[in-house]
PDB file of C-alpha atoms (C1' of nucleotides) in Angstrom:
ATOM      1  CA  UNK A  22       0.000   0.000   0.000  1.00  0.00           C
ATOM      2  CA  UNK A  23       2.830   2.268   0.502  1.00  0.00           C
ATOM      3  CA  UNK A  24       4.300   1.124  -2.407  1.00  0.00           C
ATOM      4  CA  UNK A  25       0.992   1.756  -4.188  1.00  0.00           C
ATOM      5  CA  UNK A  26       0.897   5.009  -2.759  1.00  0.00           C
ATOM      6  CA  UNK A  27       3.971   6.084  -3.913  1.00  0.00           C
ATOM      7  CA  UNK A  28       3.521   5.426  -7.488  1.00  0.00           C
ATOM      8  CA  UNK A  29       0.098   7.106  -7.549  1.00  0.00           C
ATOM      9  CA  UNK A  30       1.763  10.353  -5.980  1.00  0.00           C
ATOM     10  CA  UNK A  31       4.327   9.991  -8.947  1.00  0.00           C
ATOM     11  CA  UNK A  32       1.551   9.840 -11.225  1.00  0.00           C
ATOM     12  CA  UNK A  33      -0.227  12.601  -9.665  1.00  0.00           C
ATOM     13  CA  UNK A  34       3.053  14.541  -9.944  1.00  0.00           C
ATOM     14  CA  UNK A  35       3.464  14.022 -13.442  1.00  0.00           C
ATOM     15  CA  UNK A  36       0.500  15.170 -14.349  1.00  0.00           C
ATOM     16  CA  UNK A  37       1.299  18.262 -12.720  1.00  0.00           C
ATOM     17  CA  UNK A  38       4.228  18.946 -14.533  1.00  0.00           C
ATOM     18  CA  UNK A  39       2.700  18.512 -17.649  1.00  0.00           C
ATOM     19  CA  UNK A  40       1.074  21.751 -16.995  1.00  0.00           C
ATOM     20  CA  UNK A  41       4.117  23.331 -15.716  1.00  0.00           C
ATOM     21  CA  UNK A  42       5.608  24.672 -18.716  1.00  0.00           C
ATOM     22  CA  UNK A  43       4.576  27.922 -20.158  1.00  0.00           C
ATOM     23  CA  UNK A  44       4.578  26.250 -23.588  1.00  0.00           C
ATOM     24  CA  UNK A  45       2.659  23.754 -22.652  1.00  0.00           C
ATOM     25  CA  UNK A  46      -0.286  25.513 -21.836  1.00  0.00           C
ATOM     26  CA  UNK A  47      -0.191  27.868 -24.663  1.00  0.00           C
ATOM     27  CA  UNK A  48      -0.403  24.700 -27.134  1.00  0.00           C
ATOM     28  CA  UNK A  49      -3.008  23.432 -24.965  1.00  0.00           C
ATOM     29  CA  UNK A  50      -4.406  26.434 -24.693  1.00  0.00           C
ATOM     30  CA  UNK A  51      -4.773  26.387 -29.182  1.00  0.00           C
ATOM     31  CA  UNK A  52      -5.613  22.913 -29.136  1.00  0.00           C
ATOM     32  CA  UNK A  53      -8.474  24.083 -27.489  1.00  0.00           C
ATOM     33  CA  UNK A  54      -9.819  25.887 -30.339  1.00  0.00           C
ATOM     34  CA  UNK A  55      -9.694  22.615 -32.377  1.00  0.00           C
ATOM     35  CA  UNK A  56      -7.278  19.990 -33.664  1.00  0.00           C
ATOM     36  CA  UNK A  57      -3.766  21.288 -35.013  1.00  0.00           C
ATOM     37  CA  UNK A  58      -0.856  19.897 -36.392  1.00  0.00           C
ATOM     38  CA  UNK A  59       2.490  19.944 -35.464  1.00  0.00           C
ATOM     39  CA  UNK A  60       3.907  22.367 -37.991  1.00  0.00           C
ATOM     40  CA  UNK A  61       1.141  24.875 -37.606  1.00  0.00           C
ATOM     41  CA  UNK A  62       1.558  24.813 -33.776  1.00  0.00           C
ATOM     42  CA  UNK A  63       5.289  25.687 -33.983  1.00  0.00           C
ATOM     43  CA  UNK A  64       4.503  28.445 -36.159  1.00  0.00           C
ATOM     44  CA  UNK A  65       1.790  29.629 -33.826  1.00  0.00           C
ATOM     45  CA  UNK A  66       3.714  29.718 -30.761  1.00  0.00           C
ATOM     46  CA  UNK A  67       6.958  30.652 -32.439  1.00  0.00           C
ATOM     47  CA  UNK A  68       9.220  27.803 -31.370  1.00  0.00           C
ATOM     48  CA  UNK A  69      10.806  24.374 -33.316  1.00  0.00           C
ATOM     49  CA  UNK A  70       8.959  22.121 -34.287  1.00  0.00           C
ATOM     50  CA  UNK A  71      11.295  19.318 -32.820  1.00  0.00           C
ATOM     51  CA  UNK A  72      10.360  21.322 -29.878  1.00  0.00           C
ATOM     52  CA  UNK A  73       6.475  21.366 -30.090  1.00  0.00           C
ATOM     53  CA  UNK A  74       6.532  17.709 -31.226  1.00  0.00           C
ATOM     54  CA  UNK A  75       8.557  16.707 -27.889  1.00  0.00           C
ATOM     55  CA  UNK A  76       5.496  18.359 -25.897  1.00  0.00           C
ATOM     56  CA  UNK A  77       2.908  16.624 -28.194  1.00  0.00           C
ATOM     57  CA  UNK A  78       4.605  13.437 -27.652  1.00  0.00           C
ATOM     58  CA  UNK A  79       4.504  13.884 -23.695  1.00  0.00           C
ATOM     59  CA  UNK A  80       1.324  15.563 -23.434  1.00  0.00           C
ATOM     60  CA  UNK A  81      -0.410  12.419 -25.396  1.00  0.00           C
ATOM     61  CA  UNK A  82       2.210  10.070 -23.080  1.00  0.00           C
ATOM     62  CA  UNK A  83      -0.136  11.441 -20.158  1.00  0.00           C
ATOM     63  CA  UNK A  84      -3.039  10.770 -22.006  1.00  0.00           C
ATOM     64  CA  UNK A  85      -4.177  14.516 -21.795  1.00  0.00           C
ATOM     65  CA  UNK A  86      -4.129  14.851 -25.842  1.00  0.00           C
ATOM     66  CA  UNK A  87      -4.322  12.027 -28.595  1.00  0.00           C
ATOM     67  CA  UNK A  88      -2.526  12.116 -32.835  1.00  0.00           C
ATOM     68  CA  UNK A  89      -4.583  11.763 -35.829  1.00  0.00           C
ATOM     69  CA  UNK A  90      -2.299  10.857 -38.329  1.00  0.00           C
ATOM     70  CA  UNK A  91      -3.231  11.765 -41.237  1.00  0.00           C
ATOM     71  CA  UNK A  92      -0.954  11.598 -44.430  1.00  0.00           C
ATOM     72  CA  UNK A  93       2.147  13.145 -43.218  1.00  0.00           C
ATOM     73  CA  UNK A  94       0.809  15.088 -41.064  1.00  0.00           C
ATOM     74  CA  UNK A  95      -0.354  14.465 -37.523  1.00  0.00           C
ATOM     75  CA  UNK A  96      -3.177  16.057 -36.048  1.00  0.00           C
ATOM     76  CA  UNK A  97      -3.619  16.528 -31.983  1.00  0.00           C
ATOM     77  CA  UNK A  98      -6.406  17.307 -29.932  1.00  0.00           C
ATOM     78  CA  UNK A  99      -7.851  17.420 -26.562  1.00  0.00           C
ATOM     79  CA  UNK A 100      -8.703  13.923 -25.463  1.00  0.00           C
ATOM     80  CA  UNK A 101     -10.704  15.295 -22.055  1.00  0.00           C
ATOM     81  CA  UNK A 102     -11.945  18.555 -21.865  1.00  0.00           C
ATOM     82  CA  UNK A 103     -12.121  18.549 -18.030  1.00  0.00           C
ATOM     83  CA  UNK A 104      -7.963  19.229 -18.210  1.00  0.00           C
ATOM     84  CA  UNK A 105      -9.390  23.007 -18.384  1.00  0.00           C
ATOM     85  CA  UNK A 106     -11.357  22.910 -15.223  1.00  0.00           C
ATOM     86  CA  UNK A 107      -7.709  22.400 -14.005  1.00  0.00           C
ATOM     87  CA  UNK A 108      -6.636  25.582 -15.208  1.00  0.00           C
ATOM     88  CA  UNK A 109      -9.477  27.749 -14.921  1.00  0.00           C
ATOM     89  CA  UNK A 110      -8.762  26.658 -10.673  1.00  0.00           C
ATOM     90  CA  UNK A 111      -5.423  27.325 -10.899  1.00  0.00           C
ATOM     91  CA  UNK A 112      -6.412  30.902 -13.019  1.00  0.00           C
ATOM     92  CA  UNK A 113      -8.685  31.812 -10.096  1.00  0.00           C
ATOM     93  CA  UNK A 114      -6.021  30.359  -7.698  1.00  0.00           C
ATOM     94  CA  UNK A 115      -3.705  33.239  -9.504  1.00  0.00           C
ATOM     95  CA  UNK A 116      -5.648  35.608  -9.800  1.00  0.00           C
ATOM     96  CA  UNK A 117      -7.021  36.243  -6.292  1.00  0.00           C
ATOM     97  CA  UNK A 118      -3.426  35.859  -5.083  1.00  0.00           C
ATOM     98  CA  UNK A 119      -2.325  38.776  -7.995  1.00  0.00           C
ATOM     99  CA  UNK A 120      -5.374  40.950  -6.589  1.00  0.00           C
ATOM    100  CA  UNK A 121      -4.216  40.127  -2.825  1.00  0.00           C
ATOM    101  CA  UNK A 122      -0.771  41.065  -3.904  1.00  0.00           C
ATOM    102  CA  UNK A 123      -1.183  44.381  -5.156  1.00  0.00           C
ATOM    103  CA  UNK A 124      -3.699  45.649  -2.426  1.00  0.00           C
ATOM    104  CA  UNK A 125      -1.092  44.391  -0.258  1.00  0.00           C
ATOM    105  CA  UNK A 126       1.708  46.812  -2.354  1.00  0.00           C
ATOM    106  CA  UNK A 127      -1.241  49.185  -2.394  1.00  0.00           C
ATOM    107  CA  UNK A 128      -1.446  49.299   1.512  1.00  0.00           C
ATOM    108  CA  UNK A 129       2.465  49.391   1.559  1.00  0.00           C
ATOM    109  CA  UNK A 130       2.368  52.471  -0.167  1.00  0.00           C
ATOM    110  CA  UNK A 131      -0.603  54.315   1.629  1.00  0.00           C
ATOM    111  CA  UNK A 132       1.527  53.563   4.789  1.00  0.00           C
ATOM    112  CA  UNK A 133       5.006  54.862   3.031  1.00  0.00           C
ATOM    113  CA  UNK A 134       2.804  58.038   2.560  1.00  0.00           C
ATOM    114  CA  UNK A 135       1.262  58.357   6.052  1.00  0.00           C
ATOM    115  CA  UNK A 136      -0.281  61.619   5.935  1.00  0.00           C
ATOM    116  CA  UNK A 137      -2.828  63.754   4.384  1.00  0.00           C
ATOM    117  CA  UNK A 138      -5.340  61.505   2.633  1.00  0.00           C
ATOM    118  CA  UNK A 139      -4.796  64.173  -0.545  1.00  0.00           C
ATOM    119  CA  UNK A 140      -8.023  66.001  -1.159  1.00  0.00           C
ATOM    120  CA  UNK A 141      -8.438  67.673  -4.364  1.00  0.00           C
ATOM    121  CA  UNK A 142      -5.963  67.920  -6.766  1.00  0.00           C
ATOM    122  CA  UNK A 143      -4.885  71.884  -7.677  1.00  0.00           C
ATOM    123  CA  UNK A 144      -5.769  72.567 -11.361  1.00  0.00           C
ATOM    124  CA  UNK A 145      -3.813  73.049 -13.815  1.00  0.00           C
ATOM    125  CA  UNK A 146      -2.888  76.437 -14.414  1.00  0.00           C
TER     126      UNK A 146
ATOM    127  CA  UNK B  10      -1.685  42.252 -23.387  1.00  0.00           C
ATOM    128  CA  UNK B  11       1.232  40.127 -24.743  1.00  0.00           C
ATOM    129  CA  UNK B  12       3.662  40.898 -21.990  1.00  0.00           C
ATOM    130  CA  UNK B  13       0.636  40.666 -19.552  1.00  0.00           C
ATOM    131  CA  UNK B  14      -0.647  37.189 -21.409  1.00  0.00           C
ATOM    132  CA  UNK B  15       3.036  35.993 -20.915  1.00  0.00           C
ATOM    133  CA  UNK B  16       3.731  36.962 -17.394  1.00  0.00           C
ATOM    134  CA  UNK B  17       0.080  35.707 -16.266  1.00  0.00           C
ATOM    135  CA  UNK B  18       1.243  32.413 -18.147  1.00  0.00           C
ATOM    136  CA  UNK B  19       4.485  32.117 -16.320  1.00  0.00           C
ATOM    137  CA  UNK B  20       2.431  32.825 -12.947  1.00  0.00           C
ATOM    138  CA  UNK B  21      -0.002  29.837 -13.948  1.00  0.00           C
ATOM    139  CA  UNK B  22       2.804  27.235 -14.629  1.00  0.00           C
ATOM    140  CA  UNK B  23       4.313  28.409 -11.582  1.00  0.00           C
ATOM    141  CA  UNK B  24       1.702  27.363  -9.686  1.00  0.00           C
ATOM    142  CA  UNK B  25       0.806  23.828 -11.411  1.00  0.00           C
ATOM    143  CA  UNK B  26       4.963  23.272 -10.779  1.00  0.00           C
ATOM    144  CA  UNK B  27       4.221  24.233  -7.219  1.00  0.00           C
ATOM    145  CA  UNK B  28       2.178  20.503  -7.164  1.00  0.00           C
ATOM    146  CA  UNK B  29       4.265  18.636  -9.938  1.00  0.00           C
ATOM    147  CA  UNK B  30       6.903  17.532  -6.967  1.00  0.00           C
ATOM    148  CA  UNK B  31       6.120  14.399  -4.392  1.00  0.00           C
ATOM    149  CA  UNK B  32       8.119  15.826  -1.700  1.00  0.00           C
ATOM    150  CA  UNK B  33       5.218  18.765  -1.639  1.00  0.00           C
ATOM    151  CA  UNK B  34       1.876  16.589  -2.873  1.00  0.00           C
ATOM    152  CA  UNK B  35       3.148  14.563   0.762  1.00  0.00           C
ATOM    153  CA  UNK B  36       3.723  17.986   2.351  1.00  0.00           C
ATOM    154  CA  UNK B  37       0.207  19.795   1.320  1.00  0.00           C
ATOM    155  CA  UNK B  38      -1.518  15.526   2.417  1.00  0.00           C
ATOM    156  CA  UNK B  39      -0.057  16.507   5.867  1.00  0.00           C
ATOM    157  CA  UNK B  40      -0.886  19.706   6.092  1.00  0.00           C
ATOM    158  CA  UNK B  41      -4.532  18.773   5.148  1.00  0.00           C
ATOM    159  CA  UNK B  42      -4.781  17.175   8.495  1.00  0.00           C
ATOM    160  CA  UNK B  43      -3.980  20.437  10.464  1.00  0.00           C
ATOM    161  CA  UNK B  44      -1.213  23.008  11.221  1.00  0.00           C
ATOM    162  CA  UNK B  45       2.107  21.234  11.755  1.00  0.00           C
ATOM    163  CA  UNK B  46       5.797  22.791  12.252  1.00  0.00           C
ATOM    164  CA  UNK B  47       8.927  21.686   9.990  1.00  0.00           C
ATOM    165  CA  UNK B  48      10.456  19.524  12.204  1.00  0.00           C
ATOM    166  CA  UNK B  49       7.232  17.175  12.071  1.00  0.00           C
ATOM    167  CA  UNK B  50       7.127  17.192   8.824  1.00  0.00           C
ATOM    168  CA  UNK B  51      11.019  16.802   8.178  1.00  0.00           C
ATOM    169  CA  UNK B  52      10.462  13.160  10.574  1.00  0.00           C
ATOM    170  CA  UNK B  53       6.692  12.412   8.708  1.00  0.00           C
ATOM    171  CA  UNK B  54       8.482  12.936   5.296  1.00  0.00           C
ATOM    172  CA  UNK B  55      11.491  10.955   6.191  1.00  0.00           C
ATOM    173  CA  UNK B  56      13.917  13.588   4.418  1.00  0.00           C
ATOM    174  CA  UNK B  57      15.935  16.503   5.893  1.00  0.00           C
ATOM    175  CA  UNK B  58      14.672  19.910   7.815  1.00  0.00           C
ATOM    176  CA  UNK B  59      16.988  21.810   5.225  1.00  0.00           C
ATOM    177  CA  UNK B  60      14.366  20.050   2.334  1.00  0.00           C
ATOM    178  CA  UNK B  61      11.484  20.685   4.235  1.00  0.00           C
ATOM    179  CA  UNK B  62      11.783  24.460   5.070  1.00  0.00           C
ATOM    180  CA  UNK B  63      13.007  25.070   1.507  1.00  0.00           C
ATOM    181  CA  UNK B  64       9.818  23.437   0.304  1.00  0.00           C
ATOM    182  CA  UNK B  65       7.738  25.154   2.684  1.00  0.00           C
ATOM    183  CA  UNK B  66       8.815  28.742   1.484  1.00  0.00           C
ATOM    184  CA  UNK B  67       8.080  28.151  -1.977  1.00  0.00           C
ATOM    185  CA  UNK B  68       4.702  27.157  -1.417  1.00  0.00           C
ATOM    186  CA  UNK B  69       4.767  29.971   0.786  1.00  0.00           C
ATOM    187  CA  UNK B  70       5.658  32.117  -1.312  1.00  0.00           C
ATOM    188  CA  UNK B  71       3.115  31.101  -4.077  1.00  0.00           C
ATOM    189  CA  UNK B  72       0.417  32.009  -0.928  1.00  0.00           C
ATOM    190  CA  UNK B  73      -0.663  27.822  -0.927  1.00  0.00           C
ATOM    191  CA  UNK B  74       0.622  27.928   2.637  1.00  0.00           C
ATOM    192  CA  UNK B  75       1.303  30.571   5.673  1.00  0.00           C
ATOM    193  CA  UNK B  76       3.555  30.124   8.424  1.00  0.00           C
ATOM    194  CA  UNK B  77       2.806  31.296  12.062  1.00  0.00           C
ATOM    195  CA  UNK B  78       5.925  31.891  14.300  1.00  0.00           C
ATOM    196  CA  UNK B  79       5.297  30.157  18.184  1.00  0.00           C
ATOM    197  CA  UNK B  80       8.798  30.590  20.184  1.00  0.00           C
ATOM    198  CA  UNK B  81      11.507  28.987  17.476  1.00  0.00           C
ATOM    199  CA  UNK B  82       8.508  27.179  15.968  1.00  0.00           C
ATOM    200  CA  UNK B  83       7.254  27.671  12.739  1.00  0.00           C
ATOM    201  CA  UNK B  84       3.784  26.130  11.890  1.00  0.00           C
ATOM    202  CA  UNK B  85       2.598  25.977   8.844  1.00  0.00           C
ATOM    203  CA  UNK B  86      -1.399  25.707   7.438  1.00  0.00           C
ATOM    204  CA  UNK B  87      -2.887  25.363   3.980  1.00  0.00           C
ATOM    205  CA  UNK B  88      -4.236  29.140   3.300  1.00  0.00           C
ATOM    206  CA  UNK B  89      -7.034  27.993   1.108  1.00  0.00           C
ATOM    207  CA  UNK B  90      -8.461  24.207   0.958  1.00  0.00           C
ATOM    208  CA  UNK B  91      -9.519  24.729  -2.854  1.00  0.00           C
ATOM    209  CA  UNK B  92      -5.953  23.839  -3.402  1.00  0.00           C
ATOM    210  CA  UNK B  93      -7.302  19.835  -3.005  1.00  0.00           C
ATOM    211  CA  UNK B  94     -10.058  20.186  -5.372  1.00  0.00           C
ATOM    212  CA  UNK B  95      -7.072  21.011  -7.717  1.00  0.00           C
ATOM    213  CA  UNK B  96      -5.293  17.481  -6.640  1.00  0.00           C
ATOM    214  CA  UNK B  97      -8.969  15.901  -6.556  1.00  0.00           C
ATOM    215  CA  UNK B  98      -9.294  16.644 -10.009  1.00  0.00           C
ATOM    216  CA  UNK B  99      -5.991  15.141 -11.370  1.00  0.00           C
ATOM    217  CA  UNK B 100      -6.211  12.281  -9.022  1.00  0.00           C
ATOM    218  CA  UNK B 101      -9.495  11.283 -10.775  1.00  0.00           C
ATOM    219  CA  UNK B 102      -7.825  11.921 -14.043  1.00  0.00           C
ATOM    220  CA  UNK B 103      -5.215   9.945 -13.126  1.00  0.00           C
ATOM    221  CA  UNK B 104      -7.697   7.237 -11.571  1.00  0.00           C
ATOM    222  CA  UNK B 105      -9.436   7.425 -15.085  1.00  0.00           C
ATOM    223  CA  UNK B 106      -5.617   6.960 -17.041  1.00  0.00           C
ATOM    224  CA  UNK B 107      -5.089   3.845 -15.245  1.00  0.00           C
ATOM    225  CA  UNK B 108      -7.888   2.208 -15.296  1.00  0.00           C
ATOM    226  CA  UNK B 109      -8.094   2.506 -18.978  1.00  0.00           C
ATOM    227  CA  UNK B 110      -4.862   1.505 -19.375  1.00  0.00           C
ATOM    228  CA  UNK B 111      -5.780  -1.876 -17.256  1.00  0.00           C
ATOM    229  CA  UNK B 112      -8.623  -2.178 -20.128  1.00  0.00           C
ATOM    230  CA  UNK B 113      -5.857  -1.831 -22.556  1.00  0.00           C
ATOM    231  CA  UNK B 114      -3.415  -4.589 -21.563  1.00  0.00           C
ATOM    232  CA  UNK B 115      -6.565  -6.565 -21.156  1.00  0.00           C
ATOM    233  CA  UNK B 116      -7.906  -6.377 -24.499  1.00  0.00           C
ATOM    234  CA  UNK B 117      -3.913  -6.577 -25.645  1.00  0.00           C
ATOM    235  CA  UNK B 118      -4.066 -10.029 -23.392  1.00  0.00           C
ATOM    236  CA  UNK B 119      -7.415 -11.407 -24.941  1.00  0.00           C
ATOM    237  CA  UNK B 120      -6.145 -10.878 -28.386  1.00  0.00           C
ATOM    238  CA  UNK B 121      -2.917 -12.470 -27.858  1.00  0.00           C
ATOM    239  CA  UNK B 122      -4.778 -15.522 -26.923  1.00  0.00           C
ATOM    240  CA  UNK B 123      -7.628 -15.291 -29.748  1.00  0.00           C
ATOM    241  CA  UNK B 124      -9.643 -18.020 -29.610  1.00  0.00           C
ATOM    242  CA  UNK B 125     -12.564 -20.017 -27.373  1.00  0.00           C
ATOM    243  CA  UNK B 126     -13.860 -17.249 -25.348  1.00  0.00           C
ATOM    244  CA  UNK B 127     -13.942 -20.093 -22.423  1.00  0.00           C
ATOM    245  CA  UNK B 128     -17.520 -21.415 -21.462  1.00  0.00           C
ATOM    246  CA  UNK B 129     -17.012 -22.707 -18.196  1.00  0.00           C
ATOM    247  CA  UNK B 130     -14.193 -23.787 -15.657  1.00  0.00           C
ATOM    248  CA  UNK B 131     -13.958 -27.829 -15.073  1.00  0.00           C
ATOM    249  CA  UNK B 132     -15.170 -28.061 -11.714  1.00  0.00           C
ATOM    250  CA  UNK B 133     -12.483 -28.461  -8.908  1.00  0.00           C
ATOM    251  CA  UNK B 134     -12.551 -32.191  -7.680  1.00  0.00           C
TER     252      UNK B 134
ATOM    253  C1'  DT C  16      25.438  34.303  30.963  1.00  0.00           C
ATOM    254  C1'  DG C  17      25.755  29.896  28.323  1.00  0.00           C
ATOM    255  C1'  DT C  18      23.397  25.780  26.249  1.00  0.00           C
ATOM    256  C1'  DA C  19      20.001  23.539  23.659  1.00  0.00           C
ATOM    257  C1'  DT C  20      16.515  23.608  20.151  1.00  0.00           C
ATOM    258  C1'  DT C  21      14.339  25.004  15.978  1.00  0.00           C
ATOM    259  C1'  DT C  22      14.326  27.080  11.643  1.00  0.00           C
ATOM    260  C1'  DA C  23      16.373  29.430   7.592  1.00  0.00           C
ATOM    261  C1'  DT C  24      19.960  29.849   4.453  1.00  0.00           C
ATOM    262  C1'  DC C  25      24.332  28.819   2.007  1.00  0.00           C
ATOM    263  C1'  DG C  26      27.185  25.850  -0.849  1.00  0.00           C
ATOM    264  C1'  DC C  27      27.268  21.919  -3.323  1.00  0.00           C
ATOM    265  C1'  DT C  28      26.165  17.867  -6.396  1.00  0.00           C
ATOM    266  C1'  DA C  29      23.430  15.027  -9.315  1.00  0.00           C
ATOM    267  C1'  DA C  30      19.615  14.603 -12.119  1.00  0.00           C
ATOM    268  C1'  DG C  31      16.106  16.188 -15.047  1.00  0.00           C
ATOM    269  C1'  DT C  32      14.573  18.993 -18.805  1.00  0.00           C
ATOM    270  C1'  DG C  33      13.370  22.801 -22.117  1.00  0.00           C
ATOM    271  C1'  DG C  34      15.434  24.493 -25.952  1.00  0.00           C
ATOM    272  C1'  DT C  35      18.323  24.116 -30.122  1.00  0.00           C
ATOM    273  C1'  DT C  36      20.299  21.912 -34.549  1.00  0.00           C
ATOM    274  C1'  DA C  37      20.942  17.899 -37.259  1.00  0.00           C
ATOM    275  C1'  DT C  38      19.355  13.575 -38.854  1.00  0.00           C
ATOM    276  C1'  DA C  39      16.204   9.661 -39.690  1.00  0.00           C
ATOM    277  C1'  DT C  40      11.682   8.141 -41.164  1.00  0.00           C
ATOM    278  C1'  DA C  41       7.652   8.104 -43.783  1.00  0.00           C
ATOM    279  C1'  DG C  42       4.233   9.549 -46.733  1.00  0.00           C
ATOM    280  C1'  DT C  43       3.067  12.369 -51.376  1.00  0.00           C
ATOM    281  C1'  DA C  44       3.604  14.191 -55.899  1.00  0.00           C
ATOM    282  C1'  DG C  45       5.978  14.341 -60.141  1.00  0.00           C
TER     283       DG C  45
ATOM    284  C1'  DC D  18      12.730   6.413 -58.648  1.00  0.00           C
ATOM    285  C1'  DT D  19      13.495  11.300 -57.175  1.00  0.00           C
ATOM    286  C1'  DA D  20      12.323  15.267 -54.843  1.00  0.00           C
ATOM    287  C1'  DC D  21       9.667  17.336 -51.380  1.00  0.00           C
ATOM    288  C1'  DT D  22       7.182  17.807 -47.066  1.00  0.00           C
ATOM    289  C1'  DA D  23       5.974  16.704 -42.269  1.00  0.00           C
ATOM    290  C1'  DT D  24       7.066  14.456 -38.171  1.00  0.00           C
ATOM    291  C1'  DA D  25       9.882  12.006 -34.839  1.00  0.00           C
ATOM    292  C1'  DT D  26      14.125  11.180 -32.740  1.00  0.00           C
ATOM    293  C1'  DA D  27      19.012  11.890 -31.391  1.00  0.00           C
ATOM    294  C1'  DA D  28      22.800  14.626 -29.632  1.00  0.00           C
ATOM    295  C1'  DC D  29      23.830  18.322 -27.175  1.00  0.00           C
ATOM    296  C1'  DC D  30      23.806  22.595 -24.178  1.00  0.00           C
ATOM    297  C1'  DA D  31      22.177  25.663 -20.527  1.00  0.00           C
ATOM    298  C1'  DC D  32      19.642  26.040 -16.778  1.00  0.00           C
ATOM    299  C1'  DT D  33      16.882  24.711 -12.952  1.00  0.00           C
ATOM    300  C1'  DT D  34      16.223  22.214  -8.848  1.00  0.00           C
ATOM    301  C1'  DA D  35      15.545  18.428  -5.326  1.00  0.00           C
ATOM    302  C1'  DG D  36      18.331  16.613  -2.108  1.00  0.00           C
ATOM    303  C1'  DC D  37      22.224  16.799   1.325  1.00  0.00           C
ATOM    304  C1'  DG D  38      25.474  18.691   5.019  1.00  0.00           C
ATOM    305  C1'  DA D  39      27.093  22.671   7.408  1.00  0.00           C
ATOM    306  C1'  DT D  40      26.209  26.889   9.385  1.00  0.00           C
ATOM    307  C1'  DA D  41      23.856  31.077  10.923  1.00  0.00           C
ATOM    308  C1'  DA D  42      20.144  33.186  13.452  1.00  0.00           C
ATOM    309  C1'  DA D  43      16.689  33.351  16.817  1.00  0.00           C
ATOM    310  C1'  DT D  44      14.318  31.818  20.831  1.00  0.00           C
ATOM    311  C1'  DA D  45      13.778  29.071  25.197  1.00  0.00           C
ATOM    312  C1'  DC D  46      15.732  27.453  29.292  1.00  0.00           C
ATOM    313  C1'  DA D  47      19.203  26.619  32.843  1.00  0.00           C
TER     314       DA D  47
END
DNA sequence: TGTATTTATCGCTAAGTGGTTATATAGTAG
DNA sequence: CTACTATATAACCACTTAGCGATAAATACA
């Protein structure tokens, strides 16, 4: 059971870090507007294709996409949809701590500036 | 937007990366029980205090966690439990990945041995 | 005061990996 | 068959990082 354990945390792990790459979630991100191939995704996202194909190959290792191949070309999409409930958390997860973070840097300043809650502005002559 | 799409990106994979390590997933499984200080964890992990506290900053640094100072103490608590509806999801992803994989190298087994789908087992004397 | 305890940080090493270029493979068109 | 195109893989580099031991810093206790 430990044993067990400890492989499923691996697991669990790994499909973390599949969405721990920047690229990776942009070519998820175009895959879901609809099956692409390789070539077109490196132009998309600006990078080799060696590159995007090493990302296609792991993301459909993981099972998160699946190839269509279809003359020379091979076409990937989404296999499971849910994978962007995942993101939309973590978005939300990021975003509340990006708000929290700049009221905090907001309150930092107020406190810099201790004094005279500045009433009205004097016009411009 | 681009610079603001890319940094918002980087943010996002930070966060996924903040999960895609064991050492943490066993962390955060602790923590999920209640407040506990490093030196618990260091002996429930089984690895070193230096490890621990350098894994604790980062997640408290991505806001996951928060420490509270009691004499040379430092406890640490999971800031907001959403973060296990995050691992929820991916553990039933990954529940779903290896059970279909079982059905895989079942079907692969049934084919390798084609024939008689077997009625019934001679009875045991 | 000094001693013990707890945590944080530094320096280091080994391993993993994201990116590149170059090459191999496999279809397609002529 | 040859040339071309698209993808996958290999070799490599640069960088990050998970782990360790040692040490510093801070607090509690005598």
């Amino acid at each position: 059971m430990d044993e067990l354990d400890e492989r499923a945390l691996d697991q669990v792990a790994a499909f973390f870090s599949a969405f721990a790459v920047p690229t990776r979630l942009r070519i998820l991100n175009t895959l879901r507007l609809g099956e692409r191939n390789v070539g077109d995704l490196a132009q998309a996202l600006g990078t080799s294709q060696a590159n995007i194909s090493k990302h296609l190959a792991l993301l459909a290792r993981l099972g998160v996409i699946a190839k269509r191949a279809r003359g020379t070309s091979a076409y990937y999409h989404i296999v499971d949809p849910r994978v962007f409930d995942l993101c939309d958390l973590v978005c939300a997860q990021v975003g509340r701590r990006l708000t929290s973070e700049i009221a905090a840097r907001d309150a930092l300043l107020r406190s810099a500036r201790p004094r005279t809650p500045r009433r009205a502005r004097p016009s411009r002559p």
